[in-house]
Coordinates of C-alpha atoms and ligand atoms in Angstrom, one line a residue:
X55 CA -11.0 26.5 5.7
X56 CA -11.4 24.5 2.9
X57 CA -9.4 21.0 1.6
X58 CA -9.2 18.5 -0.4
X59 CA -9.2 14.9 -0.4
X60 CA -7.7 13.2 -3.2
X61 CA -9.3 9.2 -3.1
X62 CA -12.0 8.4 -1.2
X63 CA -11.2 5.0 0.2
X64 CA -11.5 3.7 3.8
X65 CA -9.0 6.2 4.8
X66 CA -10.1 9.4 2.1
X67 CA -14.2 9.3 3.4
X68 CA -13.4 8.5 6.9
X69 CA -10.7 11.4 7.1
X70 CA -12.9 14.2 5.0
X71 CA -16.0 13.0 7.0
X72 CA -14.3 13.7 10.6
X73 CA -12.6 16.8 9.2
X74 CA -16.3 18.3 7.6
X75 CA -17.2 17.3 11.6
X76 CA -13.9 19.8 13.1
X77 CA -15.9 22.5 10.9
X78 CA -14.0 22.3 7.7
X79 CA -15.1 22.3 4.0
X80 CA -14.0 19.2 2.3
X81 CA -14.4 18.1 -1.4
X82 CA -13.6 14.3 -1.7
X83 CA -12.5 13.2 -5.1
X84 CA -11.9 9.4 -6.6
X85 CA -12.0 8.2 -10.3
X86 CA -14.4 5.7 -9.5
X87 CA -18.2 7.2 -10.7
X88 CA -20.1 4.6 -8.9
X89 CA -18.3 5.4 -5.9
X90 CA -19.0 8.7 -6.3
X91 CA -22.5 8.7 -8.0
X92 CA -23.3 6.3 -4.4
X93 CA -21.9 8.9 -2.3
X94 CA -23.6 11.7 -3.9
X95 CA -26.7 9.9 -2.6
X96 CA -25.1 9.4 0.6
X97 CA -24.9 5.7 0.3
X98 CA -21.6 4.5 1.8
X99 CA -19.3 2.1 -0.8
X100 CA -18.0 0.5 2.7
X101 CA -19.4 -0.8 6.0
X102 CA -18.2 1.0 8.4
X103 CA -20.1 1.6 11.7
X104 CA -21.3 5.2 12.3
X105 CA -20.1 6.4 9.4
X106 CA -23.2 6.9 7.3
X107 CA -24.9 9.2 9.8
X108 CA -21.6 10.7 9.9
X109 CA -21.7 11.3 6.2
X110 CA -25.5 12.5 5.9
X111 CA -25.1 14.9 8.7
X112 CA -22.0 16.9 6.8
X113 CA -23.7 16.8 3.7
X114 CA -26.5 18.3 4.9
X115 CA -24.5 20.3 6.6
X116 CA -22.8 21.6 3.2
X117 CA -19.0 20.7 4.8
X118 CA -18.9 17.6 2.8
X119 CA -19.4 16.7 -1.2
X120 CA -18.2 13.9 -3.6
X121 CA -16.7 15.0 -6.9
X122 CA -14.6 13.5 -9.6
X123 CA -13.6 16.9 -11.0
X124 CA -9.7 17.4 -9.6
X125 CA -10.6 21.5 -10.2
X126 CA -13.0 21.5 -7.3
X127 CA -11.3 19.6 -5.0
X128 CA -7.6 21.6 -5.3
X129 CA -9.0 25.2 -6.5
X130 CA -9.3 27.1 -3.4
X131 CA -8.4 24.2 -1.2
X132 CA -5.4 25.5 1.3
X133 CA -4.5 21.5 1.9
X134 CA -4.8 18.9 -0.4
X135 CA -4.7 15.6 1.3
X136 CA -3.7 12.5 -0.7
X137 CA -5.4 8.9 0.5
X138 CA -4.6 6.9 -2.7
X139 CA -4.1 2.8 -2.0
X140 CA 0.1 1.8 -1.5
X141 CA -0.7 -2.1 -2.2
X142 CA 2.2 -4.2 -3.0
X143 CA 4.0 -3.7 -6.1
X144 CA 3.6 -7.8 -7.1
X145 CA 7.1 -7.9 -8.2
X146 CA 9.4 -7.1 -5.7
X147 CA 7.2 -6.5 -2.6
X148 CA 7.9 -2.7 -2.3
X149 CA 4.5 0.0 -1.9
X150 CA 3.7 0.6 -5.6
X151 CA 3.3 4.6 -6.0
X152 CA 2.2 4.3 -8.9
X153 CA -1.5 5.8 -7.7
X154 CA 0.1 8.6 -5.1
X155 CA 2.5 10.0 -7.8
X156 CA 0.0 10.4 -10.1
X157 CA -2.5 11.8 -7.5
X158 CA 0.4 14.6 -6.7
X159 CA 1.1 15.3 -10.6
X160 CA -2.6 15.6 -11.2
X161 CA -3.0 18.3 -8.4
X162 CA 0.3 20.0 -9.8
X163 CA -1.9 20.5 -13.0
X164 CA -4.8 22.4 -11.3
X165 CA -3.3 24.2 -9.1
X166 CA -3.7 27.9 -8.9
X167 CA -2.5 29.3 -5.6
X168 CA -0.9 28.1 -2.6
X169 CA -1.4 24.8 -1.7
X170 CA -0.3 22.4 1.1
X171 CA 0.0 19.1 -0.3
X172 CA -0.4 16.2 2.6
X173 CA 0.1 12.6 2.1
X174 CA -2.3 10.3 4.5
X175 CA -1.3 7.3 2.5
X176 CA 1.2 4.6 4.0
X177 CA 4.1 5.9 1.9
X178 CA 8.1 5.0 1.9
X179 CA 10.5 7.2 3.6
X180 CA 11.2 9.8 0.9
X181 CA 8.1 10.3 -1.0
X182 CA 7.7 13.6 0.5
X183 CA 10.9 15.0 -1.4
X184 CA 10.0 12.7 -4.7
X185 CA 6.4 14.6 -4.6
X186 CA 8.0 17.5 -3.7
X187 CA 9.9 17.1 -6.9
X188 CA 6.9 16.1 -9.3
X189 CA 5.3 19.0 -8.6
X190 CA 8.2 21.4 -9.0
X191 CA 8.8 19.9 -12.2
X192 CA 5.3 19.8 -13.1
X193 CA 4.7 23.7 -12.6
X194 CA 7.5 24.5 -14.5
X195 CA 6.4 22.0 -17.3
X196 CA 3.5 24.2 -17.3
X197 CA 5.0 28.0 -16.5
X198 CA 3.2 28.2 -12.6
X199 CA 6.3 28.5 -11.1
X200 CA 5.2 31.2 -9.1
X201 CA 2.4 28.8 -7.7
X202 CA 3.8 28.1 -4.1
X203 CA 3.3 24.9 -2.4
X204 CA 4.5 22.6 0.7
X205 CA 4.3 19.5 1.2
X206 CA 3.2 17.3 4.1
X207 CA 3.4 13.7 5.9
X208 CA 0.4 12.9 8.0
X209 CA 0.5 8.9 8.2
X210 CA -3.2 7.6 9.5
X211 CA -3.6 5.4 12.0
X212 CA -7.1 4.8 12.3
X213 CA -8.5 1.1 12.3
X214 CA -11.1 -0.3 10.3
X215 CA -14.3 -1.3 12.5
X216 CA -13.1 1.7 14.8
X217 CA -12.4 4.2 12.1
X218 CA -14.5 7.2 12.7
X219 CA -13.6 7.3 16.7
X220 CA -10.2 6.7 16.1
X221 CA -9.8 9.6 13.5
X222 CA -11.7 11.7 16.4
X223 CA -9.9 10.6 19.3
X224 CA -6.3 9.8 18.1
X225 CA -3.6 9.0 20.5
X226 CA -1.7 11.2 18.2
X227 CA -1.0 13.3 15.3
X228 CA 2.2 13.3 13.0
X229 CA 2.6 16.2 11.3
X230 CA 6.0 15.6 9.1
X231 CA 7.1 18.9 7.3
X232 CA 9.9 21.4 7.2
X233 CA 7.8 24.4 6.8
X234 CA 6.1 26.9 9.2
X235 CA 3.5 27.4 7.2
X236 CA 2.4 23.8 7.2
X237 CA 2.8 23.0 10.5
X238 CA 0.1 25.9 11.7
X239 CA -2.3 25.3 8.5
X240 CA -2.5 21.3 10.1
X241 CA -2.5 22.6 13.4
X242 CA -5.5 24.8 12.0
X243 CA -7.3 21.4 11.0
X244 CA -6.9 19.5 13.8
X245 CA -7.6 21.8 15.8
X246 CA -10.4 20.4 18.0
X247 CA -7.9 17.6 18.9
X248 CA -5.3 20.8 19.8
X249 CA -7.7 21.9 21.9
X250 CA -8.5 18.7 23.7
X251 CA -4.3 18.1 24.2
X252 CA -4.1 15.1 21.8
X253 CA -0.1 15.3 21.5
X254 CA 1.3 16.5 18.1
X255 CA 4.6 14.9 17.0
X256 CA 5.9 17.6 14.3
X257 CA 9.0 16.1 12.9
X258 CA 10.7 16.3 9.2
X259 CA 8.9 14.0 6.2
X260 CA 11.2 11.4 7.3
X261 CA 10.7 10.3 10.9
X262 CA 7.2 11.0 10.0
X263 CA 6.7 8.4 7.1
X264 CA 9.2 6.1 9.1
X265 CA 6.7 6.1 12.1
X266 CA 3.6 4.9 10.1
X267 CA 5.5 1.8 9.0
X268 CA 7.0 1.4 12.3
X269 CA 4.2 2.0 14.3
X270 CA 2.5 -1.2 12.0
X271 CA 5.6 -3.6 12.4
X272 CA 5.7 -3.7 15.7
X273 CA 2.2 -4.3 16.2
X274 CA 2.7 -7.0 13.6
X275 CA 5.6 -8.2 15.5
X276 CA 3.9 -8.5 18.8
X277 CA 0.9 -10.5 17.3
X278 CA 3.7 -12.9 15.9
X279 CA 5.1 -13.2 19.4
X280 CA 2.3 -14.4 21.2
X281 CA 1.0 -16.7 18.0
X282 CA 4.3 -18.5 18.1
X283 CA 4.4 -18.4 22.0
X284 CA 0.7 -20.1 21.1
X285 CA 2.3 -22.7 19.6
X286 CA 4.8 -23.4 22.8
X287 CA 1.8 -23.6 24.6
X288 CA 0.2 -26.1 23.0
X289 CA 2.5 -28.5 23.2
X290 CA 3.7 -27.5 27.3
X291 CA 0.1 -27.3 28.3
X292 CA -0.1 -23.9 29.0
X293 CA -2.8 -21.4 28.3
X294 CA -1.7 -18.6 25.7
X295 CA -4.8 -16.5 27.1
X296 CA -3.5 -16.3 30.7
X297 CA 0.3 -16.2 29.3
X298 CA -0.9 -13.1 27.5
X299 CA -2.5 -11.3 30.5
X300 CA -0.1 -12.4 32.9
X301 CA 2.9 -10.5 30.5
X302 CA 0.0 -7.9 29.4
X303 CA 0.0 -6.3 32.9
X304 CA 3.1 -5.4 33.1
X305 CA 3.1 -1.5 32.0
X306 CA 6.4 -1.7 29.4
X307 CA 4.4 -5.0 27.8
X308 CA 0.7 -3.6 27.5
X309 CA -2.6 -5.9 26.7
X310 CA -3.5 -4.8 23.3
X311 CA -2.4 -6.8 20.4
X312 CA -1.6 -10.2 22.2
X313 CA -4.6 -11.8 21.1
X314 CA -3.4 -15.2 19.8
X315 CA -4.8 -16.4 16.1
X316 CA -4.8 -17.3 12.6
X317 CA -2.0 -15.0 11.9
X318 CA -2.2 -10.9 11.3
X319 CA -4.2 -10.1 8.1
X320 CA -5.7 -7.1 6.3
X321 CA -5.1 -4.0 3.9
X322 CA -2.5 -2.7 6.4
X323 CA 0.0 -5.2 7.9
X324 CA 1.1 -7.6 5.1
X325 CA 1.4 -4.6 2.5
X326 CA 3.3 -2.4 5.4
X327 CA 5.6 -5.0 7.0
X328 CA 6.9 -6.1 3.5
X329 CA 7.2 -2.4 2.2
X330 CA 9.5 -1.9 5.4
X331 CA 11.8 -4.8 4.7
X332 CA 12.4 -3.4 1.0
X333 CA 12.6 -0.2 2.2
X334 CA 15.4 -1.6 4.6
X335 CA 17.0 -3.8 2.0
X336 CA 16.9 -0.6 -0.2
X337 CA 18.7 1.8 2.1
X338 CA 21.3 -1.5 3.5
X339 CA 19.5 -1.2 6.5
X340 CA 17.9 -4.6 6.8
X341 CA 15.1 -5.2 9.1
X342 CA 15.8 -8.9 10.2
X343 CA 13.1 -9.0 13.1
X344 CA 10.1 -7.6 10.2
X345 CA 11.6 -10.4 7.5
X346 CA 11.2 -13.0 10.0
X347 CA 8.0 -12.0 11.3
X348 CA 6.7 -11.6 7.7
X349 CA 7.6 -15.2 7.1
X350 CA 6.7 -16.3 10.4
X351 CA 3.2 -15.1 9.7
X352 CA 2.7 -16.3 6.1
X353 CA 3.7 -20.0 7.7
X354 CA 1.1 -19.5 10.3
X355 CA -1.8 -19.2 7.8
X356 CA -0.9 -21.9 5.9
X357 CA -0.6 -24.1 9.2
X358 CA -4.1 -23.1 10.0
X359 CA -5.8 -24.4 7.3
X360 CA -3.8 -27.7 8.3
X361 CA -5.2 -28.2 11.6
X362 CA -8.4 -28.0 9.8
X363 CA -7.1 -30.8 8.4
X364 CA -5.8 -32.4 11.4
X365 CA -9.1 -31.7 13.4
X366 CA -10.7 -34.3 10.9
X367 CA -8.9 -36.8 11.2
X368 CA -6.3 -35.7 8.6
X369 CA -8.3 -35.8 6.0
X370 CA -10.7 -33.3 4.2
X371 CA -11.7 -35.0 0.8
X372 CA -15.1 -34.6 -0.1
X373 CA -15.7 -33.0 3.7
X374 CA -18.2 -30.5 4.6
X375 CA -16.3 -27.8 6.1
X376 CA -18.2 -24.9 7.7
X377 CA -16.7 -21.3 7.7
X378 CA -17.8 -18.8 9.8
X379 CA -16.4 -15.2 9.3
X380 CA -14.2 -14.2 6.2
X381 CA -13.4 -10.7 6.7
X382 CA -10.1 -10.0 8.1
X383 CA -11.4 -8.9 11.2
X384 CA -15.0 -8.0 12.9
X385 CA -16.9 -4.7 12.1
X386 CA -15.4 -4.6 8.4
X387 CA -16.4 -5.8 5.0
X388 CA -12.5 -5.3 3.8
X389 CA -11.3 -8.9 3.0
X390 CA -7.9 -7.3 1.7
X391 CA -5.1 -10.7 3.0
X392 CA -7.7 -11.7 5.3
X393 CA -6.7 -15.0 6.4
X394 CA -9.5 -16.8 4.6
X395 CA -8.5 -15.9 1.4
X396 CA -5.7 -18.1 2.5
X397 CA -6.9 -21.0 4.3
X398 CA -10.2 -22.2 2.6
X399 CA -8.5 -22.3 -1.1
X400 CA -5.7 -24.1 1.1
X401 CA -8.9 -26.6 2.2
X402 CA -10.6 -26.5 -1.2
X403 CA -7.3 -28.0 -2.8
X404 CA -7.3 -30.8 -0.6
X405 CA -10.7 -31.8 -1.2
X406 CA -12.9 -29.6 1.0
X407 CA -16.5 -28.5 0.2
X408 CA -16.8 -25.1 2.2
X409 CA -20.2 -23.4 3.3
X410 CA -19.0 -19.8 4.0
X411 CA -20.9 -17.2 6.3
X412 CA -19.8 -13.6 7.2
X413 CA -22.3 -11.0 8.5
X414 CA -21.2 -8.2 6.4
X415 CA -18.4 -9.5 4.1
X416 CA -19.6 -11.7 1.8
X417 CA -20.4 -9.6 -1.2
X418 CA -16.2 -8.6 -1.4
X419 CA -16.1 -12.2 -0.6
X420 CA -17.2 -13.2 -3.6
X421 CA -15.3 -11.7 -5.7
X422 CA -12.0 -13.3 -4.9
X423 CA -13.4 -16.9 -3.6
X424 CA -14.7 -19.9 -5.8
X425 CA -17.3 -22.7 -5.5
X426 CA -18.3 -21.6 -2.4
X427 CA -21.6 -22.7 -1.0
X428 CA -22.9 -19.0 0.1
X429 CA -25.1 -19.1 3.5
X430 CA -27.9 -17.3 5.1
X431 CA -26.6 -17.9 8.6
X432 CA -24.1 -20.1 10.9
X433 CA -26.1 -23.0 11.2
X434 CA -27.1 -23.1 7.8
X435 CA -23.3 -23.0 7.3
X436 CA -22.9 -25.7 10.3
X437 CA -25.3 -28.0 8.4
X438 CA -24.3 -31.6 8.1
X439 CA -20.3 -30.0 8.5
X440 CA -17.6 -32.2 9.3
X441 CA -16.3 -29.5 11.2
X442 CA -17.2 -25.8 12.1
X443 CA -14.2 -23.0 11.6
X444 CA -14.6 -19.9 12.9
X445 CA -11.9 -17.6 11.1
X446 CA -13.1 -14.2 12.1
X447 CA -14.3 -13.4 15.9
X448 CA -18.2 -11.8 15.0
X449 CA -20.0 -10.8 18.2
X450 CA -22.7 -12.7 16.3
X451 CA -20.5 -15.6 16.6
X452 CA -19.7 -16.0 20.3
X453 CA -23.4 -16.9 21.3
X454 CA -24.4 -19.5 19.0
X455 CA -26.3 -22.1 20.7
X456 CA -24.0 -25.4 20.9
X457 CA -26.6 -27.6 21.6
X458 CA -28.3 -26.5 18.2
X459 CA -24.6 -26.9 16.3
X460 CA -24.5 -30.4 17.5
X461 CA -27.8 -31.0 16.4
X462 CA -27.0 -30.0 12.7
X463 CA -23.8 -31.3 12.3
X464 CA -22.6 -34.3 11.4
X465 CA -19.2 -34.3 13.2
X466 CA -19.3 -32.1 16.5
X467 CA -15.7 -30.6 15.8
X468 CA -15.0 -27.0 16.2
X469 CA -11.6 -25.1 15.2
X470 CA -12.2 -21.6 17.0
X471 CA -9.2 -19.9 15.6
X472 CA -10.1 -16.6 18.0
X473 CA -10.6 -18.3 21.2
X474 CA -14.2 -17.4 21.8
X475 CA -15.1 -20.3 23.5
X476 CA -14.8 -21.8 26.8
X477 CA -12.6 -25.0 26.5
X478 CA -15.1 -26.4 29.6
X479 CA -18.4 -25.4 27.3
X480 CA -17.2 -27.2 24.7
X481 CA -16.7 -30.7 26.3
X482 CA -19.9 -30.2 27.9
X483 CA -21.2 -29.5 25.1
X484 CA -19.5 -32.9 23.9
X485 CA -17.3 -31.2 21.4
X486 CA -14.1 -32.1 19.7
X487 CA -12.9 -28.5 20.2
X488 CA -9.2 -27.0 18.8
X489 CA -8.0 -23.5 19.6
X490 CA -5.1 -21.4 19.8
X491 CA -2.5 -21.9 22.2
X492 CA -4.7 -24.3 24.7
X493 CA -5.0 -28.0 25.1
X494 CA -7.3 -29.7 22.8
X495 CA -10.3 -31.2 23.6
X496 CA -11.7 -34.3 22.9
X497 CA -14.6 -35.8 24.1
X498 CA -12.9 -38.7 25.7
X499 CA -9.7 -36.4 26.9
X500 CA -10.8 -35.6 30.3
X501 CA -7.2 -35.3 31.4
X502 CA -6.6 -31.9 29.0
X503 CA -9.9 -30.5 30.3
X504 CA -9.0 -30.3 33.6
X505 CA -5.8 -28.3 32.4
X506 CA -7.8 -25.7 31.0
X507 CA -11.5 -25.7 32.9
Ligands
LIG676 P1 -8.7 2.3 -0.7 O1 -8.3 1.4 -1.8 O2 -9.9 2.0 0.1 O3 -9.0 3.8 -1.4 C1 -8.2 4.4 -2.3 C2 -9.1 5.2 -3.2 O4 -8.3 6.1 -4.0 C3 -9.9 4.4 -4.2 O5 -11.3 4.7 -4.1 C4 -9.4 4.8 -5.6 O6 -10.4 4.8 -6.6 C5 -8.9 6.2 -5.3 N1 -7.9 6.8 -6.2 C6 -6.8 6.2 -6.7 N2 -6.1 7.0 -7.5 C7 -6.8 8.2 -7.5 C8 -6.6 9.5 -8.1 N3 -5.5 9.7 -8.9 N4 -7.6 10.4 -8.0 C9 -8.7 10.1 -7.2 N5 -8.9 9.0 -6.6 C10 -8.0 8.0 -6.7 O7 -7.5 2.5 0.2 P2 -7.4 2.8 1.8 O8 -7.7 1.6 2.5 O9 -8.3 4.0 2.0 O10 -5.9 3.2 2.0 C11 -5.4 4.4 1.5 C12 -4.0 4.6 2.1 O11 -4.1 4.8 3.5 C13 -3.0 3.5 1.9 O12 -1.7 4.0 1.7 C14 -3.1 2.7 3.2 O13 -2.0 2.0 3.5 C15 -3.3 3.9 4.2 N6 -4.0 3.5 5.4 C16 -5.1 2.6 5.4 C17 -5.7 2.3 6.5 C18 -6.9 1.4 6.5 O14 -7.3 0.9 7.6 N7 -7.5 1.1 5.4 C19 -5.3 2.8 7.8 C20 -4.2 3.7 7.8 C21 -3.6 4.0 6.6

């Protein structure tokens, strides 16, 4: 079989990579030539791990090519799979379609046969019927109206950093359609996960584009629990680390997403959990719990940058404050709302100089921070700094060598925004150390350390 993939994004090249792996032909498209041109060459736009060998082997494979000719990608494709970007539509916070409308008009116009047309974008409940419609009305415009077509919600779920084994090993697959044929041309594509009994939840477009943006609010929702349960903690005493495993144990709970930090980031949660309050707003249903975690969370990163502030002393004018990690999170060069992008401007505006280092992210960093002093490594950044703030949880960054920190920097004050270190190591270590949701340290506080030793 053969398909399409309109936009070739994080979501477009992990998806028609791993499908040209199931066995299938697949002709990614995006208007971006230098995209293109670099995938041609099999040079991946994004870092992602595994997913340049990935890419080379399906090329040379022949399952896989770039194009940015809509004919080959939809002629002779049985699916057409739309992975256009839903950002935020700056005005009123709803997912601007602009992109994934004109994707499904554009497809309209070449097509020649039957065609399944699937969107793998984050899209509002009732796109499927509204592209249903543009295409209707787009092969009559143009006298195909014998052209038959279906359409499709497939929501992804895959996470940056794990992309290309998540797409491989789902915990599931949402097919949202009303039509037979649909349902066994997807079950046709995915079938290796079929075979291996990955569970398929085949429901109408509507429950399917509502469990994509439900699915993402409640993970944002349980990272804003256990941040402001953080907070509790730090002023009771208690450790937010052992609250999290001691609730994470429990079966209904679960472990995963109770890590306690700067506040959820990313090209996925802000844009999502917004989107789902308009849509709520929209149809009088209004999500109360995702408004207040969507303000709750916006509050948090500004309050980080703050106890930067308060970690020196309350003041950051004309400081040296060292940054290490800017990306949203690890394994990912995507610094779409990472928290950085919030606190070091929040820093810079009181006076901060920053020294910035990420191990993969600071080309895209550049683009959308200012007079930043760029670094080679963490203790170049950690030079003469007034204080060392680790925003994003790098492997690279929970070995660093404190003795060597406190050799090159002036002020031996750490804000670990992730946790990584061991409260005990760092007064050792004779640091002034601040985390999340556990008892500062200060050199001369003895009495919090033995709290949290
Ligand atoms: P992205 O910005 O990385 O990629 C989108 C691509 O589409 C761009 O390369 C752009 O040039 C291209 N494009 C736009 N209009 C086009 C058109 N008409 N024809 C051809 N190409 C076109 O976006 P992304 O991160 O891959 O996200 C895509 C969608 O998937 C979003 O709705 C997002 O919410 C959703 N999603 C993303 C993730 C993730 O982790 N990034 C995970 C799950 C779902």
């Amino acid at each position: 079989m053969r398909i399409g993939m309109v936009g070739t994004g994080y979501v477009g090249l992990v998806s028609g990579t791993c499908f040209a792996e199931f066995g299938i032909e697949v002709v990614c498209l995006d208007k971006d030539a230098d995209k293109i041109e670099r995938l041609k060459k099999c040079e991946i736009p994004i870092y992602e791990p595994g997913l340049e060998a990935l890419v080379e082997k399906q090329v040379s494979a022949g399952r896989l090519s770039f194009t940015m000719d809509i004919n080959e990608a939809v002629q002779n494709s049985k699916a057409v799979f739309i992975a256009v970007g839903t950002p935020t539509r700056q005005e009123d916070g709803h997912a601007d379609m602009t992109y994934v409308y004109e994707a499904a008009r554009e497809v309209a116009q070449v097509m020649t046969g039957y065609t399944l047309i699937v969107t793998k974008s984050t899209v509002p409940v009732g796109t499927a019927r509204q592209i249903e419609k543009i295409i209707s009305e787009e092969l009559a415009r143009l006298d195909k109206k014998d052209v038959e077509f279906d359409v499709c919600s497939n929501p992804e779920f895959l996470r940056e950093g794990a992309a290309v084994n998540d797409f491989i090993r789902p915990d599931r697959v949402v097919i949202g359609t009303e039509s037979e044929r649909a349902v066994e041309i997807m079950r046709n594509l995915y079938r290796p996960l079929y075979i291996n009994e990955t569970p398929m939840v085949v429901t109408s477009p509507e429950t399917a584009e509502t469990i994509k943006y439900a699915a993402n609010a409640f993970l944002a929702t349980k990272i804003t629990f256990i941040n402001e349960i953080a907070n509790l903690c730090e002023k009771t005493g208690a450790n937010v680390q052992e609250v999290a495993k001691g609730i994470g144990l429990d079966g209904r709970i679960g472990s995963k997403f109770l890590h306690a930090g700067p506040g959820y980031g990313g090209s996925c949660f802000p844009k999502d959990t917004l989107a789902l309050t308009q849509i709520g707003q929209k149809y009088n249903a209004q999500q109360n719990i995702v408004e207040t975690v969507v303000w709750v969370n916006a509050e948090r990163q500004r309050s980080m940058a703050q106890r930067v502030i308060d970690a020196c002393g309350g003041d950051v004018e004309g400081k040296r404050i060292a940054i290490l990690g800017l990306s949203f999170k690890p394994n990912t060069d995507d610094m779409r709302d990472a928290p950085s992008l919030q606190i070091i401007p929040f820093l810079q505006d009181e006076g901060a100089k920053i020294a910035a280092f990420d191990p993969v992210a600071m080309a895209e960093a550049k683009k959308c921070l200012e007079d930043i002093e760029w670094c080679e490594d963490s203790y170049e950044a950690a030079k003469d700094a007034d204080a060392l703030v680790i925003i994003t949880e790098w492997n690279e960054f929970r070995a660093l060598s404190l003795s060597r920190l406190a050799e090159t920097m002036k002020t031996k004050c750490m804000v670990d925004m992730r946790n990584i270190y061991k409260p005990g190591d760092m007064r050792e270590a004779g640091f002034h150390y601040v985390s999340i949701g556990r008892p500062e340290v200060r050199p001369e506080n003895t009495q919090a350390l033995k709290k949290v030793s």
